[in-house]
Amino acid sequence: MVNDAVVENVVEFDAFDLEHRANPYPRYRVLRETAPFCPVRLGAARVTVATTYAGCAAVLQGSEWGRGYADGLNPFRPGVAPGEVPGGSFLGMDPPDHTRLRALVSRAFTPRASLAETPFVRLVVDRLVAAAVDDGGLDVVAGLARPLSVAVMCRLLGVPVADAPSFLGWIQGIARGTDPDYLLSPADIVVRTACARDLGRYLFELVTVRRVAPRDDLVSRLVAIQRDQDVLTEVEIVELCALLLAAGLDTTANLVTNGVLALLRHPDQLELLRERPELMPAAVDEMLRYDPPSQFVTRVALADTTVGGQSFRRGDGVVVLSAAGHRDPAAFPDPDRFDVTRYAASPPARRHLGFALGLHYCLGAPLARIQAEAAIGTLLSRAGELRLATEDVEYRPNAALRGPASLLVNIKGDSDAHR
Ligand code: HEM
């Protein structure tokens, strides 16, 4: 636990223990109040946790920070060979490989390209919310958030939705495996490896099919780039597709789920958003700040460097605990308050770190926003009274990509009955 006993200047750290998964914020606060850069023991490793907004932002934006993958420097993935990026494609790389691969898929994720997906997103959301209203309730994870993100990612990449039952399990094994290895059991690591292998095989087959019969989708476009420009290997295509699927599913589903949960726990904010639906984009930013789907990311010092007066040696690891930075009173007034107008105020609140900052800034941010706005907005506008079926929300074990396993909500009447 984070206690007064600082053993050899290393804070004993429990904020990622399962017992705090449902509400890690009080532990994050203790850590932030201990130091802006807390040396902690994470399993066998000693790393530093950046706990303030300024510290997190500085590491995310600093050019001396990266993945250290080329020479196998990453202390969060001990045993991974230099140049190996288990299941991460360019997310786990540094320039120049990161730059080359990210550029190849960036065009599919511009705000404009994402906006073009809006009618499809609305269609899927309308169907899911109508079924929930008819049923008088839903599990937000299984009945809205996940099927929506699966439908959108499958359409974009050209992966058959019908195959979702098989690949969802693989993606969840990979998502669990994004936690630093010290937070994983040996069984989790075995599952991560098996899931990455099985998803890889599945995607290899899909690439082969699209090579023969191309369609209007991202897999086919990547295959065409490989054929025409010789700047991409087959393995890189498969890893890119695996990254996009893995990065776009659980994260977006967790944003919708965490957002609905925050609203249900703050009925005044829910009512305000119902009365003023134009606040929805700002509300989504507040959801990303208040209870972010990505709680932290990790970085490695690529050279000896200093941040906020703290020295680091090349190869040192930092946990950028954005979710703690989001509750930093030096950056956000009254940071523990969930306020859907925070980002609509003038001047708006400070930029949150929910999609990171810098080189690895989330490629899918516009697409994620469109889905969250449509899903939560439609639920609020179509459903009558919304209530949590139980206060006892069970979380999945993931620490980094944290979110509920399910969220049961009762719906009383439709929007007409509500008004
Ligand atoms: C609410 C939903 C989402 C959240 C909270 C989120 C969050 C993040 C964060 C924090 C990072 C930075 C990771 C790091 O620096 O280590 C990231 C990167 C990334 N995200 Fe997202 N993401 C979301 C949705 C999506 C979607 C829908 C896609 C689409 C496929 C996507 C694709 C990516 C990719 C490809 C990267 C790697 C960028 C790079 O390394 O240059 N994300 N995301």
CSV table of C-alpha atoms and ligand atoms in Angstrom, one decimal:
chain,number,residue,atom,x,y,z
A,1,MET,CA,0.0,0.0,0.0
A,2,VAL,CA,1.0,3.6,-0.2
A,3,ASN,CA,2.1,4.1,3.3
A,4,ASP,CA,4.5,6.2,5.4
A,5,ALA,CA,7.1,3.5,5.2
A,6,VAL,CA,9.2,4.5,2.3
A,7,VAL,CA,11.4,1.6,2.0
A,8,GLU,CA,14.8,2.6,0.5
A,9,ASN,CA,13.0,5.6,-1.0
A,10,VAL,CA,10.6,3.3,-2.8
A,11,VAL,CA,6.9,3.8,-1.9
A,12,GLU,CA,5.0,0.5,-1.4
A,13,PHE,CA,2.2,0.9,-3.9
A,14,ASP,CA,-1.2,-0.7,-4.0
A,15,ALA,CA,-3.3,1.6,-6.2
A,16,PHE,CA,-3.5,-1.1,-8.9
A,17,ASP,CA,-4.6,-3.8,-6.5
A,18,LEU,CA,-7.8,-5.4,-7.5
A,19,GLU,CA,-9.5,-4.2,-4.3
A,20,HIS,CA,-9.3,-0.6,-5.5
A,21,ARG,CA,-10.4,-1.3,-9.1
A,22,ALA,CA,-13.9,0.0,-8.5
A,23,ASN,CA,-12.6,3.3,-7.1
A,24,PRO,CA,-8.9,3.8,-7.4
A,25,TYR,CA,-9.1,7.6,-7.0
A,26,PRO,CA,-8.5,7.9,-3.3
A,27,ARG,CA,-5.3,5.8,-3.7
A,28,TYR,CA,-4.2,8.0,-6.6
A,29,ARG,CA,-4.7,11.0,-4.4
A,30,VAL,CA,-2.5,9.6,-1.6
A,31,LEU,CA,0.1,9.0,-4.2
A,32,ARG,CA,-0.2,12.5,-5.7
A,33,GLU,CA,0.1,14.0,-2.3
A,34,THR,CA,3.2,11.9,-1.6
A,35,ALA,CA,5.2,13.3,-4.5
A,36,PRO,CA,4.7,14.4,-8.2
A,37,PHE,CA,7.1,11.6,-9.2
A,38,CYS,CA,6.7,8.6,-6.8
A,39,PRO,CA,9.3,5.9,-6.9
A,40,VAL,CA,7.3,2.7,-6.5
A,41,ARG,CA,7.9,-1.0,-6.5
A,42,LEU,CA,5.7,-2.6,-9.1
A,43,GLY,CA,6.3,-6.3,-8.7
A,44,ALA,CA,10.0,-6.9,-9.0
A,45,ALA,CA,10.6,-3.6,-10.8
A,46,ARG,CA,11.3,-0.1,-9.5
A,47,VAL,CA,9.6,2.5,-11.6
A,48,THR,CA,8.3,6.0,-11.1
A,49,VAL,CA,4.7,7.1,-11.2
A,50,ALA,CA,3.9,10.6,-12.5
A,51,THR,CA,1.0,11.7,-10.4
A,52,THR,CA,0.4,15.3,-11.3
A,53,TYR,CA,-1.1,16.8,-14.4
A,54,ALA,CA,2.1,18.8,-15.1
A,55,GLY,CA,4.3,15.8,-14.7
A,56,CYS,CA,2.2,13.5,-16.8
A,57,ALA,CA,1.9,16.1,-19.6
A,58,ALA,CA,5.6,16.8,-19.6
A,59,VAL,CA,6.5,13.1,-20.0
A,60,LEU,CA,3.9,12.5,-22.7
A,61,GLN,CA,5.3,15.5,-24.7
A,62,GLY,CA,9.0,15.1,-24.0
A,63,SER,CA,11.1,14.0,-26.9
A,64,GLU,CA,13.4,12.1,-24.5
A,65,TRP,CA,10.6,9.7,-23.7
A,66,GLY,CA,9.3,6.8,-25.8
A,67,ARG,CA,9.1,3.0,-25.8
A,68,GLY,CA,12.7,2.0,-26.0
A,69,TYR,CA,11.6,-0.9,-28.1
A,70,ALA,CA,14.5,-0.9,-30.6
A,71,ASP,CA,17.1,-1.9,-28.0
A,72,GLY,CA,14.7,-3.8,-25.7
A,73,LEU,CA,14.9,-1.1,-22.9
A,74,ASN,CA,11.3,-1.3,-21.8
A,75,PRO,CA,11.2,-2.2,-18.0
A,76,PHE,CA,7.5,-2.8,-18.2
A,77,ARG,CA,8.0,-5.7,-20.6
A,78,PRO,CA,11.0,-7.6,-19.2
A,79,GLY,CA,12.1,-10.4,-21.5
A,80,VAL,CA,10.8,-8.8,-24.7
A,81,ALA,CA,13.5,-9.0,-27.4
A,82,PRO,CA,14.9,-5.8,-28.9
A,83,GLY,CA,12.7,-4.7,-31.9
A,84,GLU,CA,9.8,-7.0,-30.7
A,85,VAL,CA,6.5,-5.3,-30.1
A,86,PRO,CA,4.1,-7.9,-28.7
A,87,GLY,CA,0.7,-7.1,-30.3
A,88,GLY,CA,1.3,-3.4,-30.3
A,89,SER,CA,2.3,-2.4,-33.8
A,90,PHE,CA,3.3,1.3,-33.9
A,91,LEU,CA,1.7,2.0,-30.5
A,92,GLY,CA,4.8,0.2,-29.0
A,93,MET,CA,7.4,1.8,-31.4
A,94,ASP,CA,9.5,5.0,-31.5
A,95,PRO,CA,10.3,7.0,-34.7
A,96,PRO,CA,11.1,6.3,-37.4
A,97,ASP,CA,9.1,3.1,-37.5
A,98,HIS,CA,6.3,4.7,-35.5
A,99,THR,CA,6.1,7.6,-38.0
A,100,ARG,CA,6.0,5.4,-41.1
A,101,LEU,CA,3.3,3.0,-39.9
A,102,ARG,CA,1.1,5.6,-38.2
A,103,ALA,CA,1.2,7.7,-41.5
A,104,LEU,CA,-0.1,4.7,-43.5
A,105,VAL,CA,-3.4,4.5,-41.5
A,106,SER,CA,-3.8,8.1,-40.4
A,107,ARG,CA,-6.0,9.1,-43.3
A,108,ALA,CA,-8.7,6.6,-42.3
A,109,PHE,CA,-9.0,8.3,-38.9
A,110,THR,CA,-9.1,12.1,-39.7
A,111,PRO,CA,-12.0,14.0,-38.1
A,112,ARG,CA,-13.6,14.2,-41.6
A,113,ALA,CA,-13.3,10.5,-42.3
A,114,SER,CA,-14.7,9.8,-38.8
A,115,LEU,CA,-17.6,12.2,-39.3
A,116,ALA,CA,-18.5,10.2,-42.4
A,117,GLU,CA,-19.3,7.3,-40.1
A,118,THR,CA,-21.9,9.2,-38.2
A,119,PRO,CA,-25.0,7.9,-40.1
A,120,PHE,CA,-23.8,4.3,-39.6
A,121,VAL,CA,-23.1,5.0,-35.9
A,122,ARG,CA,-26.6,6.5,-35.5
A,123,LEU,CA,-28.2,3.5,-37.2
A,124,VAL,CA,-26.6,1.0,-34.9
A,125,VAL,CA,-27.3,3.1,-31.8
A,126,ASP,CA,-31.0,3.6,-32.7
A,127,ARG,CA,-31.5,-0.1,-33.0
A,128,LEU,CA,-29.7,-0.9,-29.7
A,129,VAL,CA,-31.4,1.8,-27.7
A,130,ALA,CA,-34.9,0.9,-29.1
A,131,ALA,CA,-34.4,-2.7,-28.0
A,132,ALA,CA,-33.3,-1.6,-24.5
A,133,VAL,CA,-36.3,0.7,-24.1
A,134,ASP,CA,-38.6,-2.1,-25.3
A,135,ASP,CA,-36.9,-4.5,-22.7
A,136,GLY,CA,-37.2,-2.0,-19.9
A,137,GLY,CA,-33.5,-2.1,-19.3
A,138,LEU,CA,-30.1,-3.1,-20.5
A,139,ASP,CA,-26.6,-4.1,-19.6
A,140,VAL,CA,-24.8,-1.0,-21.0
A,141,VAL,CA,-21.7,-3.0,-21.8
A,142,ALA,CA,-23.2,-6.0,-23.6
A,143,GLY,CA,-26.3,-4.2,-24.9
A,144,LEU,CA,-24.9,-0.9,-26.2
A,145,ALA,CA,-21.3,0.0,-25.7
A,146,ARG,CA,-19.6,-3.2,-26.9
A,147,PRO,CA,-21.9,-4.1,-29.9
A,148,LEU,CA,-21.5,-0.5,-31.1
A,149,SER,CA,-17.7,-0.4,-31.0
A,150,VAL,CA,-17.6,-3.8,-32.5
A,151,ALA,CA,-19.9,-2.8,-35.4
A,152,VAL,CA,-17.9,0.4,-36.1
A,153,MET,CA,-14.4,-1.2,-36.0
A,154,CYS,CA,-15.5,-4.1,-38.1
A,155,ARG,CA,-17.0,-1.9,-40.7
A,156,LEU,CA,-13.9,0.3,-40.9
A,157,LEU,CA,-11.4,-2.5,-41.2
A,158,GLY,CA,-13.6,-4.8,-43.2
A,159,VAL,CA,-13.7,-7.5,-40.5
A,160,PRO,CA,-16.9,-9.6,-40.6
A,161,VAL,CA,-19.1,-8.8,-37.6
A,162,ALA,CA,-20.3,-12.4,-37.7
A,163,ASP,CA,-16.8,-13.4,-36.5
A,164,ALA,CA,-17.0,-11.2,-33.4
A,165,PRO,CA,-17.7,-14.0,-31.0
A,166,SER,CA,-14.3,-15.5,-31.8
A,167,PHE,CA,-12.2,-12.4,-32.0
A,168,LEU,CA,-13.7,-10.6,-29.0
A,169,GLY,CA,-12.2,-13.1,-26.6
A,170,TRP,CA,-8.7,-12.7,-28.2
A,171,ILE,CA,-9.0,-8.9,-28.0
A,172,GLN,CA,-9.9,-9.1,-24.4
A,173,GLY,CA,-6.9,-11.3,-23.7
A,174,ILE,CA,-4.7,-8.7,-25.5
A,175,ALA,CA,-6.4,-5.8,-23.7
A,176,ARG,CA,-5.7,-7.4,-20.3
A,177,GLY,CA,-2.1,-7.9,-21.4
A,178,THR,CA,-1.6,-4.2,-22.0
A,179,ASP,CA,-1.1,-3.8,-18.2
A,180,PRO,CA,2.6,-3.8,-17.2
A,181,ASP,CA,3.8,-7.4,-16.9
A,182,TYR,CA,4.2,-7.1,-13.1
A,183,LEU,CA,0.4,-6.6,-12.8
A,184,LEU,CA,-0.2,-9.8,-14.7
A,185,SER,CA,-0.2,-13.4,-13.5
A,186,PRO,CA,1.9,-16.0,-15.5
A,187,ALA,CA,-1.5,-17.3,-16.8
A,188,ASP,CA,-2.5,-13.8,-18.1
A,189,ILE,CA,0.8,-13.6,-20.0
A,190,VAL,CA,0.2,-17.1,-21.5
A,191,VAL,CA,-3.3,-16.0,-22.5
A,192,ARG,CA,-2.0,-12.7,-24.0
A,193,THR,CA,0.5,-14.6,-26.2
A,194,ALA,CA,-2.1,-17.2,-27.3
A,195,CYS,CA,-4.7,-14.5,-28.1
A,196,ALA,CA,-2.2,-12.4,-30.1
A,197,ARG,CA,-1.2,-15.6,-32.0
A,198,ASP,CA,-4.9,-16.6,-32.7
A,199,LEU,CA,-5.9,-13.1,-33.7
A,200,GLY,CA,-2.8,-12.9,-35.9
A,201,ARG,CA,-3.8,-16.2,-37.7
A,202,TYR,CA,-7.4,-14.9,-38.1
A,203,LEU,CA,-6.2,-11.6,-39.6
A,204,PHE,CA,-3.6,-13.4,-41.9
A,205,GLU,CA,-6.5,-15.4,-43.4
A,206,LEU,CA,-8.6,-12.2,-43.8
A,207,VAL,CA,-5.6,-10.5,-45.6
A,208,THR,CA,-5.3,-13.4,-47.9
A,209,VAL,CA,-9.0,-13.2,-48.7
A,210,ARG,CA,-8.9,-9.5,-49.4
A,211,ARG,CA,-5.8,-9.9,-51.6
A,212,VAL,CA,-7.9,-12.0,-53.9
A,213,ALA,CA,-11.2,-10.1,-53.6
A,214,PRO,CA,-10.5,-6.5,-52.4
A,215,ARG,CA,-13.3,-4.4,-51.0
A,216,ASP,CA,-13.8,-0.8,-49.8
A,217,ASP,CA,-12.2,-1.3,-46.4
A,218,LEU,CA,-8.9,-0.6,-44.6
A,219,VAL,CA,-7.6,-4.2,-44.8
A,220,SER,CA,-7.9,-4.1,-48.6
A,221,ARG,CA,-6.3,-0.6,-48.8
A,222,LEU,CA,-3.3,-1.8,-46.7
A,223,VAL,CA,-3.0,-4.9,-49.0
A,224,ALA,CA,-3.0,-2.5,-52.0
A,225,ILE,CA,-0.3,-0.3,-50.4
A,226,GLN,CA,1.8,-3.4,-49.8
A,227,ARG,CA,1.4,-4.6,-53.4
A,228,ASP,CA,2.0,-1.2,-55.1
A,229,GLN,CA,4.5,0.6,-52.8
A,230,ASP,CA,6.5,-2.1,-51.1
A,231,VAL,CA,6.6,-0.1,-47.8
A,232,LEU,CA,4.7,-2.6,-45.7
A,233,THR,CA,5.2,-6.3,-44.9
A,234,GLU,CA,2.4,-8.8,-44.5
A,235,VAL,CA,3.3,-9.1,-40.7
A,236,GLU,CA,3.0,-5.4,-40.4
A,237,ILE,CA,-0.4,-5.3,-42.0
A,238,VAL,CA,-1.6,-8.0,-39.6
A,239,GLU,CA,-0.1,-6.2,-36.6
A,240,LEU,CA,-1.6,-2.9,-37.7
A,241,CYS,CA,-5.1,-4.4,-38.0
A,242,ALA,CA,-4.7,-6.2,-34.6
A,243,LEU,CA,-3.7,-2.9,-33.0
A,244,LEU,CA,-6.6,-1.0,-34.5
A,245,LEU,CA,-9.1,-3.6,-33.4
A,246,ALA,CA,-7.7,-3.9,-29.9
A,247,ALA,CA,-7.2,-0.1,-29.4
A,248,GLY,CA,-10.7,0.8,-30.7
A,249,LEU,CA,-13.0,-1.7,-29.0
A,250,ASP,CA,-12.6,-1.9,-25.2
A,251,THR,CA,-11.6,1.8,-24.9
A,252,THR,CA,-14.6,3.1,-26.6
A,253,ALA,CA,-16.9,0.7,-24.9
A,254,ASN,CA,-15.5,1.8,-21.5
A,255,LEU,CA,-16.0,5.4,-22.4
A,256,VAL,CA,-19.7,4.8,-23.0
A,257,THR,CA,-20.1,2.7,-19.9
A,258,ASN,CA,-18.1,4.9,-17.6
A,259,GLY,CA,-20.0,7.9,-19.0
A,260,VAL,CA,-23.4,6.4,-18.3
A,261,LEU,CA,-22.3,5.4,-14.9
A,262,ALA,CA,-21.1,8.9,-14.0
A,263,LEU,CA,-24.4,10.4,-15.2
A,264,LEU,CA,-26.4,7.8,-13.2
A,265,ARG,CA,-24.4,8.6,-10.1
A,266,HIS,CA,-24.9,12.4,-10.7
A,267,PRO,CA,-28.6,12.7,-11.5
A,268,ASP,CA,-28.5,16.5,-11.6
A,269,GLN,CA,-25.9,16.3,-14.3
A,270,LEU,CA,-28.0,13.7,-16.2
A,271,GLU,CA,-31.0,16.0,-16.1
A,272,LEU,CA,-28.9,19.0,-17.2
A,273,LEU,CA,-27.7,17.1,-20.2
A,274,ARG,CA,-31.2,16.0,-21.0
A,275,GLU,CA,-32.3,19.6,-20.9
A,276,ARG,CA,-29.3,20.9,-22.8
A,277,PRO,CA,-28.2,18.2,-25.3
A,278,GLU,CA,-25.9,20.7,-27.0
A,279,LEU,CA,-23.6,20.1,-24.0
A,280,MET,CA,-22.9,16.5,-25.1
A,281,PRO,CA,-19.4,17.1,-26.7
A,282,ALA,CA,-18.3,18.9,-23.5
A,283,ALA,CA,-19.8,16.2,-21.4
A,284,VAL,CA,-17.8,13.5,-23.2
A,285,ASP,CA,-14.6,15.5,-22.5
A,286,GLU,CA,-15.6,15.6,-18.8
A,287,MET,CA,-16.3,11.8,-18.8
A,288,LEU,CA,-12.8,11.3,-20.3
A,289,ARG,CA,-11.3,13.5,-17.5
A,290,TYR,CA,-13.4,12.3,-14.6
A,291,ASP,CA,-13.2,8.5,-15.2
A,292,PRO,CA,-10.9,7.8,-18.2
A,293,PRO,CA,-11.0,4.5,-20.0
A,294,SER,CA,-7.2,4.6,-20.2
A,295,GLN,CA,-6.0,5.2,-16.7
A,296,PHE,CA,-2.4,5.3,-17.4
A,297,VAL,CA,0.2,4.7,-20.1
A,298,THR,CA,3.9,3.9,-19.7
A,299,ARG,CA,7.0,5.5,-21.1
A,300,VAL,CA,10.7,4.8,-21.0
A,301,ALA,CA,13.5,7.4,-20.8
A,302,LEU,CA,15.4,7.2,-24.1
A,303,ALA,CA,18.3,9.3,-22.7
A,304,ASP,CA,19.4,10.7,-19.3
A,305,THR,CA,16.9,13.5,-18.7
A,306,THR,CA,15.2,15.7,-16.0
A,307,VAL,CA,11.5,16.4,-15.7
A,308,GLY,CA,10.1,18.8,-13.0
A,309,GLY,CA,13.4,18.7,-11.2
A,310,GLN,CA,13.5,14.9,-11.1
A,311,SER,CA,16.4,13.1,-12.8
A,312,PHE,CA,16.0,9.9,-14.8
A,313,ARG,CA,18.5,7.6,-16.4
A,314,ARG,CA,18.2,6.1,-19.8
A,315,GLY,CA,16.0,3.0,-19.5
A,316,ASP,CA,14.1,4.2,-16.5
A,317,GLY,CA,10.3,3.5,-16.7
A,318,VAL,CA,7.5,6.0,-15.8
A,319,VAL,CA,3.9,5.2,-15.3
A,320,VAL,CA,2.1,8.3,-16.6
A,321,LEU,CA,-1.0,8.1,-14.3
A,322,SER,CA,-3.2,10.4,-16.3
A,323,ALA,CA,-6.3,9.5,-14.2
A,324,ALA,CA,-4.4,10.9,-11.1
A,325,GLY,CA,-3.4,14.0,-13.1
A,326,HIS,CA,-7.1,14.5,-14.0
A,327,ARG,CA,-7.9,14.9,-10.3
A,328,ASP,CA,-5.0,17.3,-9.7
A,329,PRO,CA,-6.4,20.5,-8.1
A,330,ALA,CA,-3.5,22.5,-9.5
A,331,ALA,CA,-4.9,21.7,-13.0
A,332,PHE,CA,-8.6,21.4,-12.5
A,333,PRO,CA,-10.6,23.4,-9.9
A,334,ASP,CA,-12.7,21.1,-7.7
A,335,PRO,CA,-11.3,18.1,-9.6
A,336,ASP,CA,-13.5,15.4,-7.9
A,337,ARG,CA,-16.7,17.0,-9.1
A,338,PHE,CA,-18.3,15.6,-12.2
A,339,ASP,CA,-19.5,18.7,-14.1
A,340,VAL,CA,-20.8,18.3,-17.7
A,341,THR,CA,-20.3,22.1,-18.2
A,342,ARG,CA,-16.6,22.1,-17.3
A,343,TYR,CA,-15.5,21.9,-20.9
A,344,ALA,CA,-18.3,24.2,-22.2
A,345,ALA,CA,-17.1,27.1,-19.9
A,346,SER,CA,-15.2,30.0,-21.2
A,347,PRO,CA,-12.3,29.5,-21.1
A,348,PRO,CA,-12.8,25.8,-21.2
A,349,ALA,CA,-11.1,23.5,-18.7
A,350,ARG,CA,-7.5,22.4,-19.3
A,351,ARG,CA,-7.1,19.7,-21.9
A,352,HIS,CA,-7.4,16.2,-20.4
A,353,LEU,CA,-5.0,13.4,-21.1
A,354,GLY,CA,-7.7,10.8,-21.8
A,355,PHE,CA,-6.4,10.3,-25.4
A,356,ALA,CA,-2.7,11.0,-24.3
A,357,LEU,CA,-0.7,13.9,-25.8
A,358,GLY,CA,2.3,14.0,-28.1
A,359,LEU,CA,3.5,11.4,-30.7
A,360,HIS,CA,1.2,8.7,-29.6
A,361,TYR,CA,-1.9,10.8,-29.3
A,362,CYS,CA,-4.9,8.6,-29.9
A,363,LEU,CA,-5.6,8.1,-33.6
A,364,GLY,CA,-9.2,7.1,-33.0
A,365,ALA,CA,-10.2,10.0,-30.8
A,366,PRO,CA,-12.7,11.6,-33.3
A,367,LEU,CA,-14.3,8.2,-33.9
A,368,ALA,CA,-14.6,7.5,-30.2
A,369,ARG,CA,-16.2,10.8,-29.6
A,370,ILE,CA,-18.8,10.3,-32.3
A,371,GLN,CA,-19.8,6.9,-30.8
A,372,ALA,CA,-19.9,8.2,-27.2
A,373,GLU,CA,-22.0,11.2,-28.1
A,374,ALA,CA,-24.4,9.2,-30.2
A,375,ALA,CA,-24.8,6.3,-27.7
A,376,ILE,CA,-25.2,8.4,-24.6
A,377,GLY,CA,-27.2,11.1,-26.3
A,378,THR,CA,-29.7,8.7,-27.8
A,379,LEU,CA,-30.1,6.8,-24.5
A,380,LEU,CA,-30.9,10.0,-22.7
A,381,SER,CA,-33.3,11.3,-25.4
A,382,ARG,CA,-35.2,8.0,-25.9
A,383,ALA,CA,-35.3,6.3,-22.5
A,384,GLY,CA,-37.6,7.4,-19.7
A,385,GLU,CA,-36.3,7.2,-16.2
A,386,LEU,CA,-32.9,5.6,-16.0
A,387,ARG,CA,-31.7,3.9,-12.8
A,388,LEU,CA,-28.8,1.7,-11.8
A,389,ALA,CA,-30.2,-1.8,-11.2
A,390,THR,CA,-27.5,-2.2,-8.5
A,391,GLU,CA,-24.9,0.1,-6.9
A,392,ASP,CA,-22.5,-2.8,-6.8
A,393,VAL,CA,-20.7,-2.4,-10.1
A,394,GLU,CA,-18.2,-5.2,-10.9
A,395,TYR,CA,-15.0,-4.3,-12.7
A,396,ARG,CA,-12.8,-6.3,-15.0
A,397,PRO,CA,-9.3,-6.9,-13.6
A,398,ASN,CA,-7.6,-4.6,-16.2
A,399,ALA,CA,-5.8,-1.7,-14.5
A,400,ALA,CA,-4.8,0.4,-17.5
A,401,LEU,CA,-7.9,-0.1,-19.7
A,402,ARG,CA,-10.2,-0.1,-16.7
A,403,GLY,CA,-14.0,-0.5,-17.0
A,404,PRO,CA,-17.0,-2.4,-15.6
A,405,ALA,CA,-17.6,-6.0,-16.6
A,406,SER,CA,-21.3,-5.1,-16.9
A,407,LEU,CA,-23.6,-2.2,-16.0
A,408,LEU,CA,-27.2,-3.1,-15.4
A,409,VAL,CA,-29.6,-0.2,-15.9
A,410,ASN,CA,-33.4,-0.2,-15.5
A,411,ILE,CA,-35.4,2.0,-17.9
A,412,LYS,CA,-38.9,3.1,-16.9
A,413,GLY,CA,-40.9,4.2,-19.9
A,414,ASP,CA,-39.8,5.9,-23.0
A,415,SER,CA,-38.9,9.5,-23.5
A,416,ASP,CA,-42.6,10.5,-24.0
A,417,ALA,CA,-43.6,8.9,-20.8
A,418,HIS,CA,-40.7,10.7,-19.1
A,419,ARG,CA,-41.7,14.2,-20.1
B,1,HEM,C1,-12.6,6.3,-25.7
B,1,HEM,C2,-11.9,5.6,-26.6
B,1,HEM,C3,-10.4,5.7,-26.6
B,1,HEM,C4,-9.5,6.0,-25.7
B,1,HEM,C5,-9.8,6.5,-24.3
B,1,HEM,C6,-8.2,5.9,-26.3
B,1,HEM,C7,-7.1,6.2,-25.6
B,1,HEM,C8,-5.8,6.1,-26.2
B,1,HEM,C9,-4.6,6.5,-25.5
B,1,HEM,C10,-4.5,7.0,-24.1
B,1,HEM,C11,-3.6,6.3,-26.4
B,1,HEM,C12,-2.1,6.6,-26.2
B,1,HEM,C13,-1.4,5.3,-25.7
B,1,HEM,C14,0.0,5.6,-25.3
B,1,HEM,O1,0.5,6.7,-25.5
B,1,HEM,O2,0.6,4.6,-24.8
B,1,HEM,C15,-4.2,5.8,-27.6
B,1,HEM,C16,-3.5,5.5,-28.8
B,1,HEM,C17,-4.1,4.9,-29.9
B,1,HEM,N1,-5.4,4.8,-30.1
B,1,HEM,FE1,-6.9,5.2,-28.9
B,1,HEM,N2,-8.4,5.4,-27.5
B,1,HEM,C18,-9.7,5.3,-27.8
B,1,HEM,C19,-10.3,4.9,-29.0
B,1,HEM,C20,-9.6,4.5,-30.1
B,1,HEM,C21,-10.2,4.1,-31.3
B,1,HEM,C22,-11.7,4.1,-31.6
B,1,HEM,C23,-9.2,3.8,-32.1
B,1,HEM,C24,-9.4,3.4,-33.6
B,1,HEM,C25,-9.0,2.4,-34.1
B,1,HEM,C26,-8.0,4.0,-31.4
B,1,HEM,C27,-6.7,3.8,-32.0
B,1,HEM,C28,-5.5,4.2,-31.3
B,1,HEM,C29,-4.2,4.0,-31.9
B,1,HEM,C30,-3.9,3.4,-33.3
B,1,HEM,C31,-3.3,4.5,-31.0
B,1,HEM,C32,-1.8,4.5,-31.1
B,1,HEM,C33,-1.3,5.8,-31.6
B,1,HEM,C34,0.2,5.9,-31.7
B,1,HEM,O3,0.9,5.1,-31.0
B,1,HEM,O4,0.7,6.7,-32.4
B,1,HEM,N3,-8.2,4.5,-30.2
B,1,HEM,N4,-5.5,5.7,-27.5
